[in-house]
Short mmCIF file of C-alpha atoms in Angstrom, two decimals:
data_model
loop_
_atom_site.label_atom_id
_atom_site.label_comp_id
_atom_site.label_asym_id
_atom_site.label_seq_id
_atom_site.Cartn_x
_atom_site.Cartn_y
_atom_site.Cartn_z
CA LEU L 1 -58.24 4.47 -58.91
CA MET L 2 -61.69 5.30 -60.29
CA GLU L 3 -65.18 5.60 -58.90
CA VAL L 4 -66.68 2.12 -58.65
CA VAL L 5 -70.27 2.63 -57.49
CA GLU L 6 -72.14 4.25 -60.32
CA PRO L 7 -75.36 3.58 -62.23
CA VAL L 8 -74.72 2.09 -65.65
CA LEU L 9 -76.78 3.33 -68.58
CA VAL L 10 -78.66 0.56 -70.35
CA ASP L 11 -77.86 1.94 -73.81
CA SER L 12 -74.11 1.63 -73.19
CA GLN L 13 -74.23 -2.16 -72.86
CA GLY L 14 -72.35 -4.49 -75.16
CA ALA L 15 -73.57 -7.39 -77.24
CA GLY L 16 -70.40 -9.46 -77.27
CA GLU L 17 -68.28 -7.03 -79.28
CA HIS L 18 -64.56 -7.78 -78.96
CA GLU L 19 -62.28 -5.14 -77.41
CA LEU L 20 -58.50 -5.21 -77.40
CA ILE L 21 -57.20 -3.33 -74.34
CA VAL L 22 -53.59 -2.18 -74.63
CA GLU L 23 -52.29 -0.76 -71.35
CA ASP L 24 -48.94 -1.37 -69.65
CA ARG L 25 -50.31 -0.79 -66.14
CA PRO L 26 -51.98 -4.06 -65.05
CA SER L 27 -54.34 -2.38 -62.56
CA VAL L 28 -55.77 -0.05 -65.21
CA ARG L 29 -55.90 -2.77 -67.87
CA MET L 30 -57.70 -5.24 -65.59
CA PHE L 31 -60.10 -2.56 -64.33
CA VAL L 32 -61.12 -1.59 -67.88
CA ALA L 33 -61.46 -5.25 -68.90
CA GLU L 34 -63.62 -6.00 -65.85
CA VAL L 35 -65.94 -3.05 -66.48
CA LEU L 36 -66.34 -3.93 -70.16
CA THR L 37 -66.82 -7.65 -69.49
CA ASP L 38 -69.49 -6.86 -66.89
CA ALA L 39 -71.20 -4.66 -69.51
CA GLY L 40 -71.40 -7.49 -72.05
CA TYR L 41 -68.23 -7.07 -74.12
CA ARG L 42 -65.51 -9.63 -74.84
CA CYS L 43 -62.03 -8.41 -73.93
CA THR L 44 -58.50 -9.37 -74.84
CA GLN L 45 -55.74 -7.73 -72.83
CA ALA L 46 -52.27 -6.76 -73.99
CA GLY L 47 -49.71 -5.42 -71.52
CA ASP L 48 -47.10 -4.53 -74.12
CA ILE L 49 -46.67 -3.58 -77.77
CA GLU L 50 -45.50 -7.03 -78.86
CA THR L 51 -48.60 -8.74 -77.48
CA ALA L 52 -50.84 -6.05 -78.95
CA LEU L 53 -49.28 -6.40 -82.41
CA GLU L 54 -49.57 -10.19 -82.30
CA ARG L 55 -53.27 -9.98 -81.33
CA LEU L 56 -53.98 -7.37 -84.01
CA GLN L 57 -52.24 -9.37 -86.71
CA ASN L 58 -53.80 -12.73 -85.83
CA ASP L 59 -57.30 -11.90 -84.59
CA LEU L 60 -59.74 -10.57 -87.16
CA THR L 61 -62.61 -10.43 -84.67
CA ILE L 62 -61.44 -7.26 -82.88
CA ASP L 63 -64.16 -4.60 -83.02
CA LEU L 64 -62.42 -1.82 -81.06
CA MET L 65 -58.96 -1.09 -79.67
CA LEU L 66 -58.58 0.82 -76.41
CA THR L 67 -54.99 1.88 -75.97
CA ASP L 68 -52.96 3.96 -73.59
CA VAL L 69 -51.20 6.81 -75.37
CA GLY L 70 -47.96 6.54 -73.38
CA LEU L 71 -46.70 3.02 -74.03
CA PRO L 72 -43.06 1.90 -73.89
CA ARG L 73 -41.34 1.62 -77.31
CA MET L 74 -44.29 2.93 -79.36
CA THR L 75 -47.00 5.50 -78.75
CA GLY L 76 -50.64 4.51 -78.79
CA ARG L 77 -51.06 6.68 -81.89
CA GLU L 78 -48.29 4.80 -83.71
CA LEU L 79 -49.89 1.52 -82.64
CA ALA L 80 -53.22 2.76 -84.02
CA ASP L 81 -51.61 3.47 -87.40
CA VAL L 82 -50.14 -0.06 -87.51
CA ALA L 83 -53.48 -1.57 -86.38
CA ARG L 84 -55.28 0.20 -89.22
CA GLY L 85 -52.95 -1.61 -91.65
CA TRP L 86 -54.61 -4.89 -90.62
CA HIS L 87 -58.05 -3.59 -89.66
CA GLU L 88 -58.75 -0.69 -92.00
CA SER L 89 -61.67 0.95 -90.20
CA LEU L 90 -60.97 -0.26 -86.64
CA PRO L 91 -62.35 2.22 -84.10
CA ILE L 92 -59.64 3.38 -81.68
CA LEU L 93 -60.22 4.79 -78.20
CA PHE L 94 -57.15 6.37 -76.63
CA MET L 95 -56.74 6.56 -72.85
CA THR L 96 -54.44 9.30 -71.60
CA GLY L 97 -53.50 10.89 -68.33
CA TYR L 98 -51.83 13.81 -70.05
CA ALA L 99 -53.77 17.04 -70.44
CA GLU L 100 -51.63 18.08 -73.46
CA ASN L 101 -53.01 15.16 -75.45
CA ALA L 102 -56.56 16.19 -74.58
CA LEU L 103 -55.85 19.77 -75.64
CA ASN L 104 -54.42 18.63 -78.97
CA ARG L 105 -57.13 16.05 -79.67
CA GLN L 106 -58.04 17.53 -83.10
CA VAL L 107 -54.44 17.19 -84.27
CA PHE L 108 -53.91 13.83 -82.55
CA LEU L 109 -57.09 12.02 -83.56
CA GLY L 110 -57.82 10.56 -86.96
CA GLU L 111 -61.08 9.27 -88.42
CA GLY L 112 -62.84 6.81 -86.12
CA MET L 113 -60.70 7.76 -83.12
CA ASP L 114 -61.68 9.21 -79.75
CA MET L 115 -60.00 10.03 -76.45
CA LEU L 116 -60.72 9.28 -72.83
CA VAL L 117 -58.82 11.32 -70.23
CA LYS L 118 -57.75 9.51 -67.04
CA PRO L 119 -59.07 9.32 -64.44
CA PHE L 120 -62.43 8.59 -66.05
CA GLN L 121 -65.82 7.51 -64.75
CA ILE L 122 -67.21 4.07 -65.56
CA SER L 123 -70.19 5.67 -67.33
CA GLU L 124 -67.82 7.75 -69.47
CA LEU L 125 -65.80 4.66 -70.44
CA LEU L 126 -68.95 2.73 -71.39
CA GLU L 127 -70.42 5.66 -73.32
CA LYS L 128 -67.21 6.26 -75.31
CA VAL L 129 -66.86 2.54 -76.11
CA ARG L 130 -70.48 2.34 -77.30
CA ARG L 131 -70.19 5.51 -79.38
CA SER L 132 -66.89 4.35 -80.91
CA LEU L 133 -68.44 1.02 -81.90
CA ASP L 134 -71.55 2.73 -83.29
CA GLY L 135 -69.46 5.28 -85.18
CA THR L 136 -71.19 8.27 -83.56
#
């Protein structure tokens, strides 16, 4: 899946920030949640759009949404637009396995959004999460 043994940078650690992970593949979703939890973040997982929408609507403590781009019934980008209706400046980190999305990132990404191309390294995940939360 992804490289597991890797030094973790101290400055990419969390301080209890709450991440919503939206990914329909359980192995990827659980891997990301485990890495982030180990790094000091709180994670809520959603395996489908309905669960993600319910969490977004009812939980005002979400600090960052990580979402797959290719979800059934709604794209990650469409989900991000809906999420911003409830959480106006919510940082969004897209995960994609498609090179086209990476090539079109300037068109695809809005303010406060970033992209992580699968497969990604643990250090890259942690760095992007930290930078998204810090707004850098």
